[in-house]
PDB file of C-alpha atoms in Angstrom:
ATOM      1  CA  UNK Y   1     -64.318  92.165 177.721  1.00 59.00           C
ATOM      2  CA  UNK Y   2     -64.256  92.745 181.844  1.00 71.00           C
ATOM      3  CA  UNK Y   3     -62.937  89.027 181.804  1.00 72.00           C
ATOM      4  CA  UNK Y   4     -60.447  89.266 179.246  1.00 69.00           C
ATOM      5  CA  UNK Y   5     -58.986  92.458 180.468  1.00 74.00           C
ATOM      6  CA  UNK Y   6     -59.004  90.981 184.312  1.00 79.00           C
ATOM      7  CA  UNK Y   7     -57.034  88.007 182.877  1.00 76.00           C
ATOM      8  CA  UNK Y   8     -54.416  90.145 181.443  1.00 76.00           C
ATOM      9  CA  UNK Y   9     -54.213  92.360 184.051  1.00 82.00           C
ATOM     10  CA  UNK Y  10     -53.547  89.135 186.043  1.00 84.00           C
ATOM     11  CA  UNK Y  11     -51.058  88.238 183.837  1.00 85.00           C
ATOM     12  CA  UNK Y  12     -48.362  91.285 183.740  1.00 90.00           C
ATOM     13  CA  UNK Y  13     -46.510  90.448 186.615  1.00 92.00           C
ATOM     14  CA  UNK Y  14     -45.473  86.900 185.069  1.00 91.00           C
ATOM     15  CA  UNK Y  15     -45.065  88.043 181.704  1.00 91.00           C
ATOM     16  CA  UNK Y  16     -42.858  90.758 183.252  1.00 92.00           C
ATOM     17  CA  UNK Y  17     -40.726  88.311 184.721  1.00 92.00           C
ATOM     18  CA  UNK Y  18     -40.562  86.549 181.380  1.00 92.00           C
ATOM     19  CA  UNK Y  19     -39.088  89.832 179.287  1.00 91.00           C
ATOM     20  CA  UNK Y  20     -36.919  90.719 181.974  1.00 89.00           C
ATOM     21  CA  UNK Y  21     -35.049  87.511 182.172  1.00 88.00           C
ATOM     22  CA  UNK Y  22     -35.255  87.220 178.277  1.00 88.00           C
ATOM     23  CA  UNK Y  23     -33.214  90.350 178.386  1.00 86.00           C
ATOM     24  CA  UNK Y  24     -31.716  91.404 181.594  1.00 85.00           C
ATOM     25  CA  UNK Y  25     -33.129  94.580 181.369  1.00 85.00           C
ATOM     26  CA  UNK Y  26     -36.593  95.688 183.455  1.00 87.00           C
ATOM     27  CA  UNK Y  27     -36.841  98.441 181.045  1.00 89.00           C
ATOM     28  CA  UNK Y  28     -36.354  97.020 177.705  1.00 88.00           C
ATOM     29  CA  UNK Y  29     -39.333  94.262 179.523  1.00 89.00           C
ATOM     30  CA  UNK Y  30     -41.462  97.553 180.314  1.00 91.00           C
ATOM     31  CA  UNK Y  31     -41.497  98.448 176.707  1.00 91.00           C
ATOM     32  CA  UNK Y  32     -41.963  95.002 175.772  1.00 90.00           C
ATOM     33  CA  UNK Y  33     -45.080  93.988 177.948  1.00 91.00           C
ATOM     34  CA  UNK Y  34     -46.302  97.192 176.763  1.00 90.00           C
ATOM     35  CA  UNK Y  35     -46.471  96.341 173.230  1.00 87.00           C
ATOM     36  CA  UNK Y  36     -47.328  92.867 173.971  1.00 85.00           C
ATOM     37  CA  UNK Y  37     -50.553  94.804 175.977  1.00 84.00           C
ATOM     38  CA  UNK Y  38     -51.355  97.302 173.194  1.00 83.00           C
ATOM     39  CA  UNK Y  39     -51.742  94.340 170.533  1.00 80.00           C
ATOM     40  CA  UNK Y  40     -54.100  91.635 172.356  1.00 76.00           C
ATOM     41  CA  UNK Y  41     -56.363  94.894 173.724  1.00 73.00           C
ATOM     42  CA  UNK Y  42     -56.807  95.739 169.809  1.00 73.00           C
ATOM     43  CA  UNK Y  43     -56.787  92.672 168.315  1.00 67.00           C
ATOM     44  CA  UNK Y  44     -59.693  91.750 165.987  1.00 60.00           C
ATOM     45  CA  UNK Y  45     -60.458  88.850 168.020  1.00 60.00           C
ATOM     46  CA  UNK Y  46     -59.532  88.683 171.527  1.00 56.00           C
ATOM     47  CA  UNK Y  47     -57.508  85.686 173.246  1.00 58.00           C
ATOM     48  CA  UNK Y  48     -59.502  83.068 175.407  1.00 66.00           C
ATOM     49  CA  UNK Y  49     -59.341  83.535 178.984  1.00 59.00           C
ATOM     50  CA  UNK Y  50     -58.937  80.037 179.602  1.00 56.00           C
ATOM     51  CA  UNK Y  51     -55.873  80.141 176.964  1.00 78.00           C
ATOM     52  CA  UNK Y  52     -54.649  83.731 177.890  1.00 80.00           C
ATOM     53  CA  UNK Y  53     -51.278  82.724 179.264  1.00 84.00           C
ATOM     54  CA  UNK Y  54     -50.048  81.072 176.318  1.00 87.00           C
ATOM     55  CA  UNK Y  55     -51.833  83.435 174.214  1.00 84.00           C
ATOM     56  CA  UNK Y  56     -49.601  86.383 176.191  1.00 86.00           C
ATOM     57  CA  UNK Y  57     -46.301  84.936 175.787  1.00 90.00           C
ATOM     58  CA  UNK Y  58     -47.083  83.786 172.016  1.00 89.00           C
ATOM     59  CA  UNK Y  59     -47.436  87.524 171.417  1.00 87.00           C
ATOM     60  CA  UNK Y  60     -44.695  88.799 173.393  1.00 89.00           C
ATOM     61  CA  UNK Y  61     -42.607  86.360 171.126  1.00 89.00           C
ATOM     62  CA  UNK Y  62     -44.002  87.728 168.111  1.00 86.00           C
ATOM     63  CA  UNK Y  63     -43.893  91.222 168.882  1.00 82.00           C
ATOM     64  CA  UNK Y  64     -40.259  91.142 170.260  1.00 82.00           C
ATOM     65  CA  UNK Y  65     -37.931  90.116 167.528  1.00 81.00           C
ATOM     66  CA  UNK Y  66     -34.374  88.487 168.250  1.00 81.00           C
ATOM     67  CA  UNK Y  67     -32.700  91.611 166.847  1.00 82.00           C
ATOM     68  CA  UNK Y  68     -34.328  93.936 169.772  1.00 82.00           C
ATOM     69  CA  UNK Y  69     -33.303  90.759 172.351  1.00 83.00           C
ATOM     70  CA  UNK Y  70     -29.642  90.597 171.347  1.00 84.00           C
ATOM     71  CA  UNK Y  71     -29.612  94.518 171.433  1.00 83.00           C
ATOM     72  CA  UNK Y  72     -31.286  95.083 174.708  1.00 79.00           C
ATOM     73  CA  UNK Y  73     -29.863  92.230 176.303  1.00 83.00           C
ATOM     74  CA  UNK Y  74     -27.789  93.101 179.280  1.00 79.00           C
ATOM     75  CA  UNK Y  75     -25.868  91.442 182.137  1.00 82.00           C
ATOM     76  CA  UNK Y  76     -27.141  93.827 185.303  1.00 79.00           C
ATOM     77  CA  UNK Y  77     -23.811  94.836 187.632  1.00 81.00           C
ATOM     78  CA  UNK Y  78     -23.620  92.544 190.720  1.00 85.00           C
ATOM     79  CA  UNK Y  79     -26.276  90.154 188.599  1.00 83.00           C
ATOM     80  CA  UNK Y  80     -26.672  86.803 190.356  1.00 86.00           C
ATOM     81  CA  UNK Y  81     -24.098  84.009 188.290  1.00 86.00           C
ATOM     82  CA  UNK Y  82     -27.291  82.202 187.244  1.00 86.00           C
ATOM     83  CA  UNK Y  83     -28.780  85.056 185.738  1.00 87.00           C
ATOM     84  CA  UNK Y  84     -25.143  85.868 184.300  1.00 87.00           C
ATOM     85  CA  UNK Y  85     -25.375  82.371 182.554  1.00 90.00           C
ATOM     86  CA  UNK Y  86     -28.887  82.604 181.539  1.00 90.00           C
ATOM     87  CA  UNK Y  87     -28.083  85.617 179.806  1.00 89.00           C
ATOM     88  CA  UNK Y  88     -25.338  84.343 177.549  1.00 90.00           C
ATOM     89  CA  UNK Y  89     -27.063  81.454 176.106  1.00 93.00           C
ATOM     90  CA  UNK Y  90     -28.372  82.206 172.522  1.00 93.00           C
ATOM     91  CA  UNK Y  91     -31.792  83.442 172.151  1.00 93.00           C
ATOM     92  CA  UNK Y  92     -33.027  80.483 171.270  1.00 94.00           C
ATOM     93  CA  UNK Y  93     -32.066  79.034 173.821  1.00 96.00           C
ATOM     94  CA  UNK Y  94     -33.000  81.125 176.490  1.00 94.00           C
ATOM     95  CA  UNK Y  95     -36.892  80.966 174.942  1.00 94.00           C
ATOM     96  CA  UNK Y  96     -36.634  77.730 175.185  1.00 96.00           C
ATOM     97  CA  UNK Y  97     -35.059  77.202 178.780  1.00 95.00           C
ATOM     98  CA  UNK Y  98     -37.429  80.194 180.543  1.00 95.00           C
ATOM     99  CA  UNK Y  99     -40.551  78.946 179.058  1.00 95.00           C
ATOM    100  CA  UNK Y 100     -39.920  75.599 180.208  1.00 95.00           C
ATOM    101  CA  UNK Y 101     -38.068  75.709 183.856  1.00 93.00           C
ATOM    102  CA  UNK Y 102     -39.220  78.932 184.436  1.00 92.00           C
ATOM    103  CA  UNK Y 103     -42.806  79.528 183.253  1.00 92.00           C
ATOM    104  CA  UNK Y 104     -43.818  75.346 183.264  1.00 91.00           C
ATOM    105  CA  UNK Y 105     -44.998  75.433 180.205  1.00 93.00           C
ATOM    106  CA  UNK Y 106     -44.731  71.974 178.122  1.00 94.00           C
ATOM    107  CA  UNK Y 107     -42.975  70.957 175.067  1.00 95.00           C
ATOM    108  CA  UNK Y 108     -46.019  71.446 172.792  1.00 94.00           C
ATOM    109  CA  UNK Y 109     -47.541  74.972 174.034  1.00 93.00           C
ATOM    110  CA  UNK Y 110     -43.739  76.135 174.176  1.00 95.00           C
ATOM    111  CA  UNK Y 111     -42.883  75.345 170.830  1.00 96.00           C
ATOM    112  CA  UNK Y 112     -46.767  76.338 169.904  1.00 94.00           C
ATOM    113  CA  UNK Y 113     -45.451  79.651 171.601  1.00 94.00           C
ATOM    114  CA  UNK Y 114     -42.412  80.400 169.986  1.00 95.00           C
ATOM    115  CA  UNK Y 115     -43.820  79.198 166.369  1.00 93.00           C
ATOM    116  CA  UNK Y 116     -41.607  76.267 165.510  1.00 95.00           C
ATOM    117  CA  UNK Y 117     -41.548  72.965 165.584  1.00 96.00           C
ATOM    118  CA  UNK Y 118     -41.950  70.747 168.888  1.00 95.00           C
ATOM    119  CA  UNK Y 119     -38.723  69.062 167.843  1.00 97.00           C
ATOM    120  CA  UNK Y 120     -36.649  72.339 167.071  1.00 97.00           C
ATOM    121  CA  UNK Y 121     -38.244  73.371 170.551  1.00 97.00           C
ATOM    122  CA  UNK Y 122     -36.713  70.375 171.981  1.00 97.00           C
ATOM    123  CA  UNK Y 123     -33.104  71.013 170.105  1.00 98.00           C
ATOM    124  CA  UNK Y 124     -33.147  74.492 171.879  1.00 97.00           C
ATOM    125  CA  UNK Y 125     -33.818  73.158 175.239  1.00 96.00           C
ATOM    126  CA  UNK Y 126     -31.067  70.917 175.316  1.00 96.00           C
ATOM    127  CA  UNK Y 127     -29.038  72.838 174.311  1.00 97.00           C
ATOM    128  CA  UNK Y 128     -29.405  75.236 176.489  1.00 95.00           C
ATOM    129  CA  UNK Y 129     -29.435  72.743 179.352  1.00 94.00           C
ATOM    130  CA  UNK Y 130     -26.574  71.443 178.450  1.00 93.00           C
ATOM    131  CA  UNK Y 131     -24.935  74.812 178.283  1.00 93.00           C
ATOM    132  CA  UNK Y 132     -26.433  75.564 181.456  1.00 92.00           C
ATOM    133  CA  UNK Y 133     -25.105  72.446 183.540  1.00 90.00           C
ATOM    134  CA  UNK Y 134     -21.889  72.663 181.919  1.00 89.00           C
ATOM    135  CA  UNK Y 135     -21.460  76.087 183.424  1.00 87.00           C
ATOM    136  CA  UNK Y 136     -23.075  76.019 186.657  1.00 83.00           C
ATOM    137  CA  UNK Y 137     -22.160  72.403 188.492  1.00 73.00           C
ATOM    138  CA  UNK Y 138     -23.852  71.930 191.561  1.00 51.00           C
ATOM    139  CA  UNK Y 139     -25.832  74.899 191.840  1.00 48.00           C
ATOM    140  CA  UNK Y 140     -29.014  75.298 193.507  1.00 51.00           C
ATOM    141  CA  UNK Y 141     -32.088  77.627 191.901  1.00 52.00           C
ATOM    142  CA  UNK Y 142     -34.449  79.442 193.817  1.00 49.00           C
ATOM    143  CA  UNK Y 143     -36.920  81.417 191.361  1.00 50.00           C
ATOM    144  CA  UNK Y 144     -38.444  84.139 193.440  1.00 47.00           C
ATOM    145  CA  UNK Y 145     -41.247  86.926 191.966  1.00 41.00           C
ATOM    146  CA  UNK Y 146     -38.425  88.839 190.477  1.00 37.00           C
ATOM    147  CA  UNK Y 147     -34.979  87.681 191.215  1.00 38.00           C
ATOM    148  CA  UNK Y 148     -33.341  84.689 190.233  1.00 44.00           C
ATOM    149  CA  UNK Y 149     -30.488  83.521 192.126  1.00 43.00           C
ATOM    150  CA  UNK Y 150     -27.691  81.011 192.559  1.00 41.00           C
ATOM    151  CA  UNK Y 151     -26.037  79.720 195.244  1.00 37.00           C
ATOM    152  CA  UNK Y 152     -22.952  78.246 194.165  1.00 36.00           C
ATOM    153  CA  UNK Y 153     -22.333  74.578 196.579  1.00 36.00           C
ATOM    154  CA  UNK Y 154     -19.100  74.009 195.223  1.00 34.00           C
TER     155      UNK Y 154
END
């Protein structure tokens, strides 16, 4: 259980990350994480170590539904444009773009993550890229522990 528990501990800061760019909001992600926390700890059986990152962000998907997203999602004052952007997309398509770009995760454990179909995974992503590059030409993104930002070129 030491092991498990070290592995999740390891795990909050990136999962953190996740739920606040998922929402724009560090304390809708506090709550989230939280719950996300509360369920693997008292799950009947406990996730893999060696699996426990997608394990984490399959249950912060579950627990989290797109209802509680939409509502807590919210554009912070002064937020950098690519955050701004990010933050528009649908639901779906924010999933899809963070767990990719942001967390590296591949097409298989992403859609594995989010519960659908590799090929509805892959519908969401391209959307969302699309949406993204439409929007933000000739931008630059520097991911940082817990800022995102933009620097427009043009």
């Amino acid at each position: 259980m030491t092991e498990l528990y070290d592995a999740l501990l390891g795990m909050v800061p990136r999962l953190s990350r996740h739920a606040r760019l998922l929402t724009g909001s560090r304390e809708a992600a506090d709550d989230y994480v939280q719950l996300c926390l509360e369920r693997l700890l008292y799950m009947p059986r406990s996730p893999s170590p060696a699996a426990i990152a997608r394990d984490m962000f399959a249950a912060l998907h579950r627990v989290v539904s797109d209802a509680e997203i939409e509502f807590d999602t919210a554009i912070p004052p002064g937020a950098p444009r690519l955050e701004q952007e990010l933050l528009s997309l649908s639901i779906d398509e924010r999933r899809a773009v963070l767990l990719a770009h942001v967390e590296g995760f591949d097409d298989r454990d992403a859609a594995r993550i989010l519960g659908c179909t590799g090929e509805m995974f892959r519908k969401h992503l391209a959307a969302g890229r699309a949406r993204l590059r439409r929007n933000l030409s000739a931008s630059v993104f520097i991911i940082e522990d817990e800022l995102l930002v933009a620097l427009d070129m043009t």
